[in-house]
DNA sequence: CATGAATGAGTGTTCATTCAT
DNA sequence: GATGAATGAACACTCATTCAT
């Protein structure tokens, strides 16, 4: 009765288009992001996501094997998003002084209301990464890949002479990331945090660092 | 709030000393910190803490009304600890250049293995603060109080001339905190993170910032 | 209140019929009635009802939000049942002397083995009503509604001349209810209680009361 | 080391007087009655009674082996109290028509605010009796003993000619008790219940019953 | 005798997941 | 593929009772 070939044959012409499938998957992820960023990873129940998505419990499990897999998918999405942000920052920063442009770009992201959910989600994922090896791997990649890109940008800055040569590009990248993470946290915990003065301090520090090179010469 | 020892009439000699009560309370908190920092706030069950503490479920509830109250007590403890770290840093930094000493002091804390649990715990509390108003309040105080102290130290540094006068002390304090938070996170997520090069970059940046003042004159 | 079946968009054909849902709900209530009447409200655990019903703990909570809500549903059911008993008594008593028929009807219910659970349940609910305002309201309605009906019946009896005109119909209704409650209790506490002789006394008393009217004329 | 004789010897001269012991025991029972009648038997915790009594948990267990034993002691107290009420009613009713005096006496008890706790407690005990054989025994005795006394009083009434000879004294006693129980319940559930009109109906019914004898002759 | 911190089995309830329809 | 009722192992928390002091 069960003919695996027939099943496969049927699978050739899917009843539901891939586009539909992708849309459904995204619909679920959007609902999950909404819930997770609002209530946290663990307090959010699958029922919450069911309600938020307008789908059924069964539907969620058609697209994701488990809640953990859903969290993992969202973590991967964050990772992807962060890479994008760096990439777009790099583009706009190609012409001028890399770090200054980068810092400006970061500050825009940090105050962007559209990124609020993402900031809250990231903090939830940091906490989750401490106990979930799979999430840890993804979160780390989400930090390491941007860091690699930043390192390259800093190296380019050094070659262009906008930064001193005697600094470790990777160390600078880490400093930039730490600043970004720290301010993302401060803003998530206190949305009224004044970011601009601190950004100016950071700019000034990097400018001073660049200038310091000239002094030595 | 209510001291279970304060007996109604003639609390001649307490059956159990306050010292014993305090020790028990600490015993529970220690067990909870161990579990929370290892497994996260939500995944940790009261049973886990019961086992870790060597006490009974009932005993835990003699000292804390709920799991949330326990988390709150731990958050308050973190807040207290952070204030202490700043205070001790301030003392040692009185004589010399404030910020440089501070950065050194921070870097020592960041790599201190004894502080590992605390770092992991803080990250869990950041996530929890996003959905628990009581924790948010405590976590904010844990950031704001140290920030106020840092601001004072930066102001002192400006007066002593070790920092430029044209920077916002509060903005600098926020930068220092963001750096501390960001590196605490990086180290928690990847204990092998090389901190020293980044610390040197930070030192260099602040040195350049200080030097920049002289340049202007 | 909320019909879990009412689907958001196009509830074409319910996966599970309303009949099935109602049957399940009744299955749970039957199990609960069995347990509550046997062991009492508080000593009965949800696990007891789970076992008795043959369902799972989760299933119970699909149909009832809490144990209290289940008790409330059962109390409402008792209330309904009591109203029915009065209604059916009224029908059969329309032709002849109302009160006598009523007393007979009551006595039949009091010795009916099928009503044993109901009698025990009512006593549990009386006790619960003393501390649970919601149950108090329902239990009161379960007494007040029948009382109103009885009052009407007594008034009809007075008009028909089978009862003296100088008695308060409501007072008589209360006496009848007190007798019913008191004997329900005596029988629940001692199933071997001889009811018949007492019923005859009651009949005789009401007959004498009716006769007393003629005497005065 | 352990010399039972020495222990006994010490026991001869109790450290604490019997009066003190009795007072403590009563203090506990009073607190328990307060809690049980207010909150119900099962919802009342030993801690509640501890607080209400002003004693310690340990003290309670010095005087009562268990919560059940405490309930049993209170049930026995109710039993005793009900016997007293009948006894005192009998005395005052010796001279005149027994039943009328009795009904009056009952009605006074039913509206006595001082008996409110007792009424509520009795209802709790009825419910408990359905599942606790020991309580059932005591509650039954609390009904049966007064019933025996009532039966005797009714018999005396018949001999004195104030009641018809062709009624079953025990059946009348049961009717009186049912009325008392039923009204105790109605008043407990609705303290504003108007009792007087119903009492008059009862009096009238018994008067008619007595008069009916003369009619037949 | 009195205390109250400590016990731990048991409570009502939740929730990720499954599967018959 | 979609549904949502059903599952049952946890979960946070309680409470009658004990016993070292």
mmCIF file of N, CA and C (backbone and C1' of nucleotides) in Angstrom, chain A residues 45-46 61 66-67, chain E residues 15-19:
data_model
loop_
_atom_site.group_PDB
_atom_site.id
_atom_site.type_symbol
_atom_site.label_atom_id
_atom_site.label_comp_id
_atom_site.label_asym_id
_atom_site.label_seq_id
_atom_site.Cartn_x
_atom_site.Cartn_y
_atom_site.Cartn_z
ATOM 1 N N UNK A 45 5.708 30.731 25.628
ATOM 2 C CA UNK A 45 5.260 29.355 25.401
ATOM 3 C C UNK A 45 4.944 29.178 23.918
ATOM 4 N N UNK A 46 4.922 27.949 23.490
ATOM 5 C CA UNK A 46 4.573 27.670 22.102
ATOM 6 C C UNK A 46 3.161 28.197 21.835
ATOM 7 N N UNK A 61 5.042 22.948 14.253
ATOM 8 C CA UNK A 61 5.914 21.763 14.261
ATOM 9 C C UNK A 61 6.113 21.175 12.862
ATOM 10 N N UNK A 66 11.315 21.739 16.919
ATOM 11 C CA UNK A 66 11.164 22.009 18.353
ATOM 12 C C UNK A 66 11.295 23.504 18.608
ATOM 13 N N UNK A 67 10.986 23.888 19.825
ATOM 14 C CA UNK A 67 11.150 25.287 20.219
ATOM 15 C C UNK A 67 12.622 25.680 20.089
ATOM 16 P P DC E 15 3.125 27.799 30.983
ATOM 17 O "O5'" DC E 15 3.837 26.766 30.000
ATOM 18 C "C5'" DC E 15 4.740 25.815 30.533
ATOM 19 C "C4'" DC E 15 5.041 24.790 29.465
ATOM 20 C "C3'" DC E 15 4.728 25.254 28.041
ATOM 21 O "O3'" DC E 15 5.729 24.747 27.189
ATOM 22 C "C1'" DC E 15 3.528 23.298 28.497
ATOM 23 P P DA E 16 6.286 25.636 25.984
ATOM 24 O "O5'" DA E 16 7.158 24.554 25.214
ATOM 25 C "C5'" DA E 16 8.214 23.901 25.882
ATOM 26 C "C4'" DA E 16 8.318 22.456 25.430
ATOM 27 C "C3'" DA E 16 8.452 22.246 23.929
ATOM 28 O "O3'" DA E 16 9.331 21.149 23.718
ATOM 29 C "C1'" DA E 16 6.457 21.223 24.669
ATOM 30 P P DT E 17 9.740 20.768 22.229
ATOM 31 O "O5'" DT E 17 8.620 19.693 21.853
ATOM 32 C "C5'" DT E 17 8.559 18.473 22.604
ATOM 33 C "C4'" DT E 17 7.304 17.719 22.249
ATOM 34 C "C3'" DT E 17 7.098 17.395 20.765
ATOM 35 O "O3'" DT E 17 7.257 15.985 20.624
ATOM 36 C "C1'" DT E 17 5.074 17.966 21.854
ATOM 37 P P DT E 18 7.178 15.309 19.205
ATOM 38 O "O5'" DT E 18 5.722 14.629 19.247
ATOM 39 C "C5'" DT E 18 5.376 13.822 20.364
ATOM 40 C "C4'" DT E 18 3.948 13.330 20.204
ATOM 41 C "C3'" DT E 18 3.633 12.695 18.856
ATOM 42 O "O3'" DT E 18 2.900 11.512 19.122
ATOM 43 C "C1'" DT E 18 2.082 14.406 19.308
ATOM 44 P P DC E 19 2.925 10.319 18.131
ATOM 45 O "O5'" DC E 19 1.411 10.295 17.643
ATOM 46 C "C5'" DC E 19 0.355 10.553 18.566
ATOM 47 C "C4'" DC E 19 -0.928 10.809 17.786
ATOM 48 C "C3'" DC E 19 -0.954 10.215 16.378
ATOM 49 O "O3'" DC E 19 -2.295 9.853 16.093
ATOM 50 C "C1'" DC E 19 -1.263 12.511 16.233
#
